[in-house]
GROMACS .gro file of C-alpha atoms in nm:
model
  304
    1UNK     CA    1   7.343   4.685   4.259
    2UNK     CA    2   7.553   4.498   4.006
    3UNK     CA    3   7.729   4.729   3.760
    4UNK     CA    4   7.568   4.685   3.416
    5UNK     CA    5   7.702   5.002   3.256
    6UNK     CA    6   7.936   4.796   3.035
    7UNK     CA    7   7.655   4.585   2.889
    8UNK     CA    8   7.464   4.649   2.568
    9UNK     CA    9   7.086   4.646   2.531
   10UNK     CA   10   6.927   4.343   2.366
   11UNK     CA   11   6.577   4.201   2.349
   12UNK     CA   12   6.512   4.017   2.675
   13UNK     CA   13   6.223   3.785   2.755
   14UNK     CA   14   6.132   3.578   3.059
   15UNK     CA   15   5.835   3.357   3.142
   16UNK     CA   16   5.754   3.247   3.496
   17UNK     CA   17   5.479   3.045   3.653
   18UNK     CA   18   5.299   3.010   3.985
   19UNK     CA   19   5.024   2.773   4.092
   20UNK     CA   20   4.725   2.849   4.312
   21UNK     CA   21   4.560   2.535   4.448
   22UNK     CA   22   4.213   2.556   4.602
   23UNK     CA   23   4.047   2.295   4.819
   24UNK     CA   24   3.711   2.247   4.648
   25UNK     CA   25   3.545   2.261   4.308
   26UNK     CA   26   3.304   2.529   4.429
   27UNK     CA   27   3.594   2.775   4.446
   28UNK     CA   28   3.691   2.703   4.086
   29UNK     CA   29   3.329   2.743   3.979
   30UNK     CA   30   3.308   3.080   4.155
   31UNK     CA   31   3.625   3.198   3.978
   32UNK     CA   32   3.513   3.083   3.633
   33UNK     CA   33   3.161   3.223   3.672
   34UNK     CA   34   3.272   3.551   3.831
   35UNK     CA   35   3.082   3.485   4.154
   36UNK     CA   36   3.357   3.568   4.405
   37UNK     CA   37   3.230   3.842   4.644
   38UNK     CA   38   3.546   4.052   4.610
   39UNK     CA   39   3.511   4.075   4.232
   40UNK     CA   40   3.654   3.926   3.914
   41UNK     CA   41   3.950   3.728   4.045
   42UNK     CA   42   4.130   3.667   3.717
   43UNK     CA   43   4.113   4.027   3.599
   44UNK     CA   44   4.193   4.181   3.939
   45UNK     CA   45   4.491   3.950   3.987
   46UNK     CA   46   4.616   4.026   3.637
   47UNK     CA   47   4.598   4.399   3.705
   48UNK     CA   48   4.789   4.354   4.030
   49UNK     CA   49   5.057   4.162   3.843
   50UNK     CA   50   5.093   4.435   3.583
   51UNK     CA   51   5.149   4.695   3.855
   52UNK     CA   52   5.390   4.466   4.039
   53UNK     CA   53   5.619   4.386   3.749
   54UNK     CA   54   5.678   4.755   3.675
   55UNK     CA   55   5.777   4.813   4.037
   56UNK     CA   56   5.994   4.509   4.101
   57UNK     CA   57   6.298   4.727   4.177
   58UNK     CA   58   6.105   4.886   4.465
   59UNK     CA   59   6.062   4.548   4.633
   60UNK     CA   60   6.384   4.362   4.543
   61UNK     CA   61   6.686   4.573   4.645
   62UNK     CA   62   6.935   4.446   4.385
   63UNK     CA   63   6.697   4.475   4.088
   64UNK     CA   64   6.755   4.759   3.843
   65UNK     CA   65   6.468   4.987   3.738
   66UNK     CA   66   6.414   4.879   3.378
   67UNK     CA   67   6.164   4.965   3.104
   68UNK     CA   68   5.892   4.701   3.084
   69UNK     CA   69   5.781   4.694   2.722
   70UNK     CA   70   5.548   4.394   2.720
   71UNK     CA   71   5.366   4.189   2.981
   72UNK     CA   72   5.112   3.910   2.943
   73UNK     CA   73   4.925   3.701   3.199
   74UNK     CA   74   4.762   3.371   3.106
   75UNK     CA   75   4.574   3.117   3.313
   76UNK     CA   76   4.529   2.741   3.287
   77UNK     CA   77   4.276   2.574   3.513
   78UNK     CA   78   4.319   2.200   3.565
   79UNK     CA   79   4.122   2.034   3.840
   80UNK     CA   80   4.167   2.237   4.156
   81UNK     CA   81   4.479   2.417   4.031
   82UNK     CA   82   4.505   2.755   3.860
   83UNK     CA   83   4.835   2.791   3.678
   84UNK     CA   84   4.959   3.145   3.620
   85UNK     CA   85   5.188   3.203   3.319
   86UNK     CA   86   5.355   3.543   3.334
   87UNK     CA   87   5.568   3.676   3.045
   88UNK     CA   88   5.778   3.994   3.040
   89UNK     CA   89   5.978   4.155   2.758
   90UNK     CA   90   6.218   4.447   2.745
   91UNK     CA   91   6.502   4.585   2.538
   92UNK     CA   92   6.765   4.658   2.798
   93UNK     CA   93   7.102   4.566   2.948
   94UNK     CA   94   6.977   4.311   3.199
   95UNK     CA   95   6.718   4.036   3.204
   96UNK     CA   96   6.365   4.023   3.341
   97UNK     CA   97   6.360   3.686   3.516
   98UNK     CA   98   6.296   3.831   3.862
   99UNK     CA   99   6.035   4.068   3.719
  100UNK     CA  100   5.846   3.775   3.568
  101UNK     CA  101   5.860   3.573   3.891
  102UNK     CA  102   5.762   3.878   4.096
  103UNK     CA  103   5.463   3.938   3.870
  104UNK     CA  104   5.354   3.574   3.889
  105UNK     CA  105   5.382   3.570   4.268
  106UNK     CA  106   5.177   3.888   4.309
  107UNK     CA  107   4.907   3.748   4.082
  108UNK     CA  108   4.898   3.439   4.302
  109UNK     CA  109   4.886   3.642   4.625
  110UNK     CA  110   4.606   3.858   4.489
  111UNK     CA  111   4.406   3.548   4.403
  112UNK     CA  112   4.470   3.415   4.753
  113UNK     CA  113   4.350   3.739   4.909
  114UNK     CA  114   4.033   3.745   4.700
  115UNK     CA  115   3.949   3.378   4.751
  116UNK     CA  116   4.024   3.334   5.121
  117UNK     CA  117   3.672   3.443   5.231
  118UNK     CA  118   3.525   3.143   5.046
  119UNK     CA  119   3.813   2.894   5.078
  120UNK     CA  120   4.032   2.866   5.387
  121UNK     CA  121   4.274   2.604   5.250
  122UNK     CA  122   4.431   2.772   4.946
  123UNK     CA  123   4.795   2.698   4.867
  124UNK     CA  124   5.048   2.883   4.652
  125UNK     CA  125   5.328   2.673   4.504
  126UNK     CA  126   5.579   2.627   4.221
  127UNK     CA  127   5.685   2.986   4.163
  128UNK     CA  128   5.963   2.934   3.909
  129UNK     CA  129   6.120   3.053   3.589
  130UNK     CA  130   6.011   2.857   3.283
  131UNK     CA  131   6.236   3.014   3.021
  132UNK     CA  132   6.443   3.321   2.942
  133UNK     CA  133   6.591   3.465   2.624
  134UNK     CA  134   6.827   3.748   2.535
  135UNK     CA  135   7.159   3.880   2.654
  136UNK     CA  136   7.498   3.719   2.608
  137UNK     CA  137   7.370   3.365   2.661
  138UNK     CA  138   7.146   3.390   2.355
  139UNK     CA  139   7.429   3.497   2.124
  140UNK     CA  140   7.684   3.226   2.191
  141UNK     CA  141   7.893   3.122   1.894
  142UNK     CA  142   8.030   2.769   1.883
  143UNK     CA  143   8.336   2.681   1.679
  144UNK     CA  144   8.502   2.346   1.622
  145UNK     CA  145   8.840   2.510   1.684
  146UNK     CA  146   8.932   2.811   1.897
  147UNK     CA  147   8.949   3.146   1.720
  148UNK     CA  148   9.311   3.261   1.684
  149UNK     CA  149   9.400   3.628   1.729
  150UNK     CA  150   9.694   3.860   1.682
  151UNK     CA  151   9.704   4.186   1.880
  152UNK     CA  152   9.921   4.482   1.784
  153UNK     CA  153   9.982   4.796   1.989
  154UNK     CA  154  10.055   5.088   1.754
  155UNK     CA  155  10.250   5.348   1.952
  156UNK     CA  156  10.584   5.515   1.891
  157UNK     CA  157  10.626   5.603   2.260
  158UNK     CA  158  10.546   5.252   2.387
  159UNK     CA  159  10.765   5.099   2.116
  160UNK     CA  160  11.049   5.324   2.231
  161UNK     CA  161  10.996   5.210   2.591
  162UNK     CA  162  10.884   5.550   2.718
  163UNK     CA  163  10.542   5.421   2.824
  164UNK     CA  164  10.390   5.092   2.933
  165UNK     CA  165  10.122   4.922   2.724
  166UNK     CA  166   9.785   4.882   2.891
  167UNK     CA  167   9.529   4.883   2.610
  168UNK     CA  168   9.681   4.581   2.436
  169UNK     CA  169   9.682   4.384   2.758
  170UNK     CA  170   9.317   4.475   2.817
  171UNK     CA  171   9.229   4.343   2.471
  172UNK     CA  172   9.419   4.018   2.528
  173UNK     CA  173   9.243   3.972   2.862
  174UNK     CA  174   8.903   4.034   2.706
  175UNK     CA  175   8.971   3.792   2.421
  176UNK     CA  176   9.075   3.524   2.668
  177UNK     CA  177   8.745   3.567   2.856
  178UNK     CA  178   8.561   3.492   2.530
  179UNK     CA  179   8.766   3.181   2.455
  180UNK     CA  180   8.979   3.346   2.185
  181UNK     CA  181   9.347   3.244   2.177
  182UNK     CA  182   9.589   3.535   2.136
  183UNK     CA  183   9.880   3.367   1.962
  184UNK     CA  184  10.068   3.685   1.885
  185UNK     CA  185  10.105   4.009   2.080
  186UNK     CA  186  10.341   4.280   1.960
  187UNK     CA  187  10.417   4.648   2.010
  188UNK     CA  188  10.496   4.823   1.683
  189UNK     CA  189  10.563   5.182   1.580
  190UNK     CA  190  10.274   5.376   1.430
  191UNK     CA  191  10.399   5.346   1.073
  192UNK     CA  192  10.182   5.278   0.769
  193UNK     CA  193  10.407   5.021   0.600
  194UNK     CA  194  10.457   4.817   0.918
  195UNK     CA  195  10.082   4.808   0.992
  196UNK     CA  196  10.002   4.693   0.640
  197UNK     CA  197  10.275   4.428   0.645
  198UNK     CA  198  10.157   4.287   0.978
  199UNK     CA  199   9.796   4.282   0.862
  200UNK     CA  200   9.868   4.093   0.539
  201UNK     CA  201  10.099   3.845   0.710
  202UNK     CA  202   9.892   3.762   1.015
  203UNK     CA  203   9.553   3.762   0.841
  204UNK     CA  204   9.667   3.445   0.663
  205UNK     CA  205   9.689   3.239   0.984
  206UNK     CA  206   9.468   3.427   1.232
  207UNK     CA  207   9.091   3.479   1.217
  208UNK     CA  208   9.118   3.799   1.419
  209UNK     CA  209   9.374   4.080   1.386
  210UNK     CA  210   9.334   4.373   1.626
  211UNK     CA  211   9.526   4.699   1.634
  212UNK     CA  212   9.500   4.938   1.926
  213UNK     CA  213   9.624   5.294   1.888
  214UNK     CA  214   9.678   5.525   1.595
  215UNK     CA  215   9.308   5.605   1.547
  216UNK     CA  216   9.315   5.963   1.674
  217UNK     CA  217   9.349   6.289   1.485
  218UNK     CA  218   9.724   6.345   1.517
  219UNK     CA  219   9.928   6.333   1.192
  220UNK     CA  220  10.113   6.041   1.352
  221UNK     CA  221   9.790   5.842   1.388
  222UNK     CA  222   9.793   5.646   1.062
  223UNK     CA  223   9.628   5.313   1.149
  224UNK     CA  224   9.305   5.387   0.953
  225UNK     CA  225   9.505   5.515   0.654
  226UNK     CA  226   9.711   5.196   0.661
  227UNK     CA  227   9.419   4.956   0.685
  228UNK     CA  228   9.153   5.107   0.459
  229UNK     CA  229   9.337   5.043   0.128
  230UNK     CA  230   9.395   4.674   0.206
  231UNK     CA  231   9.057   4.580   0.352
  232UNK     CA  232   8.857   4.363   0.113
  233UNK     CA  233   8.526   4.443   0.281
  234UNK     CA  234   8.458   4.720   0.529
  235UNK     CA  235   8.199   4.657   0.803
  236UNK     CA  236   8.049   4.996   0.898
  237UNK     CA  237   7.809   4.840   1.148
  238UNK     CA  238   8.093   4.736   1.377
  239UNK     CA  239   8.247   5.082   1.355
  240UNK     CA  240   7.911   5.245   1.433
  241UNK     CA  241   7.849   5.012   1.728
  242UNK     CA  242   8.187   5.098   1.879
  243UNK     CA  243   8.140   5.472   1.840
  244UNK     CA  244   7.780   5.469   1.963
  245UNK     CA  245   7.874   5.266   2.271
  246UNK     CA  246   8.163   5.498   2.347
  247UNK     CA  247   7.960   5.814   2.283
  248UNK     CA  248   7.708   5.710   2.546
  249UNK     CA  249   7.988   5.698   2.801
  250UNK     CA  250   8.235   5.962   2.687
  251UNK     CA  251   8.161   6.254   2.452
  252UNK     CA  252   8.513   6.249   2.307
  253UNK     CA  253   8.444   5.906   2.155
  254UNK     CA  254   8.302   6.082   1.849
  255UNK     CA  255   8.659   6.176   1.755
  256UNK     CA  256   8.778   5.817   1.733
  257UNK     CA  257   8.840   5.667   1.390
  258UNK     CA  258   8.785   5.300   1.464
  259UNK     CA  259   8.794   5.074   1.158
  260UNK     CA  260   8.652   4.727   1.094
  261UNK     CA  261   8.674   4.506   0.788
  262UNK     CA  262   8.793   4.177   0.645
  263UNK     CA  263   9.105   4.048   0.477
  264UNK     CA  264   9.034   3.702   0.343
  265UNK     CA  265   8.864   3.510   0.623
  266UNK     CA  266   9.014   3.733   0.890
  267UNK     CA  267   8.837   4.013   1.078
  268UNK     CA  268   9.058   4.320   1.119
  269UNK     CA  269   8.979   4.581   1.385
  270UNK     CA  270   9.147   4.911   1.465
  271UNK     CA  271   9.052   5.027   1.816
  272UNK     CA  272   9.140   5.337   2.023
  273UNK     CA  273   9.473   5.340   2.201
  274UNK     CA  274   9.350   5.457   2.542
  275UNK     CA  275   9.288   5.188   2.801
  276UNK     CA  276   8.923   5.285   2.851
  277UNK     CA  277   8.870   5.325   2.478
  278UNK     CA  278   9.005   4.977   2.408
  279UNK     CA  279   8.804   4.822   2.691
  280UNK     CA  280   8.479   4.993   2.590
  281UNK     CA  281   8.529   4.904   2.224
  282UNK     CA  282   8.566   4.537   2.317
  283UNK     CA  283   8.257   4.553   2.539
  284UNK     CA  284   8.063   4.718   2.256
  285UNK     CA  285   8.099   4.436   2.005
  286UNK     CA  286   8.218   4.119   2.182
  287UNK     CA  287   8.123   3.840   2.190
  288UNK     CA  288   7.849   3.913   1.934
  289UNK     CA  289   8.092   4.020   1.663
  290UNK     CA  290   8.232   3.667   1.648
  291UNK     CA  291   7.927   3.568   1.446
  292UNK     CA  292   8.121   3.716   1.153
  293UNK     CA  293   8.338   3.404   1.148
  294UNK     CA  294   8.034   3.191   1.066
  295UNK     CA  295   7.956   3.432   0.781
  296UNK     CA  296   8.315   3.427   0.655
  297UNK     CA  297   8.324   3.050   0.680
  298UNK     CA  298   8.021   3.022   0.455
  299UNK     CA  299   8.159   3.282   0.215
  300UNK     CA  300   8.501   3.125   0.182
  301UNK     CA  301   8.400   2.758   0.231
  302UNK     CA  302   8.686   2.717   0.474
  303UNK     CA  303   8.682   2.555   0.818
  304UNK     CA  304   8.786   2.770   1.111
   0.00000   0.00000   0.00000
């Protein structure tokens, strides 16, 4: 199966349809008047669909077992056609498009099975997805100009050349995948005055300033102490999202002191210095966090 461990859970919805076409009006009359020998077709088919959608992963190999939190089945009868409208909702890391189509197809097959004794020319057609919502595609942010970022690696050892930077490069790569331009990338020592100076200078021309490193518990880790006094607004929700995401994957994440806030119209983030910590922090809040630039634009009446 596709690896979805890096994704976050959001409200997902999908609606699919299938059409059952009978060959004579008598079949439609039998369905509507509950005269089919095998029983109530609409209710039996609906029940079969409800069972099917919850077990999609048992039939489709690449589907993940996911919590199904809402399902509805509706019917529209027009002429000799019975349209099935199947809707599924969940709060999870992946969508429910296949689940909705699987449910609709099983409803249609159940109707076929129940109606074939009285109608030998039934057809099933048009099994397709009507709409889907949720996930990354539903939280796209559009900007007239590309967001500009500055990335700083806070590490005495990397600055001295004793180690190679990896976390900063991961952040730059992630930003590029979201259409954010990293105009400045720099390795700096983990010193309070330097961090503050870089923040104030680059927040004037960049919408996003990210520091990686210096968020641990060592006396040399001073990135939070440097940033907190100069942030105009702190954003605890971003910090909580990063820690919660990391905690679900690595128990030591609770020790991280990630910081998020604003300086002018710039978003300032302090992320862990480990490669995995930086990567997971980016996965936790991007691209959704970029909605903050719409908020800051309205607050400051400036164009991005």
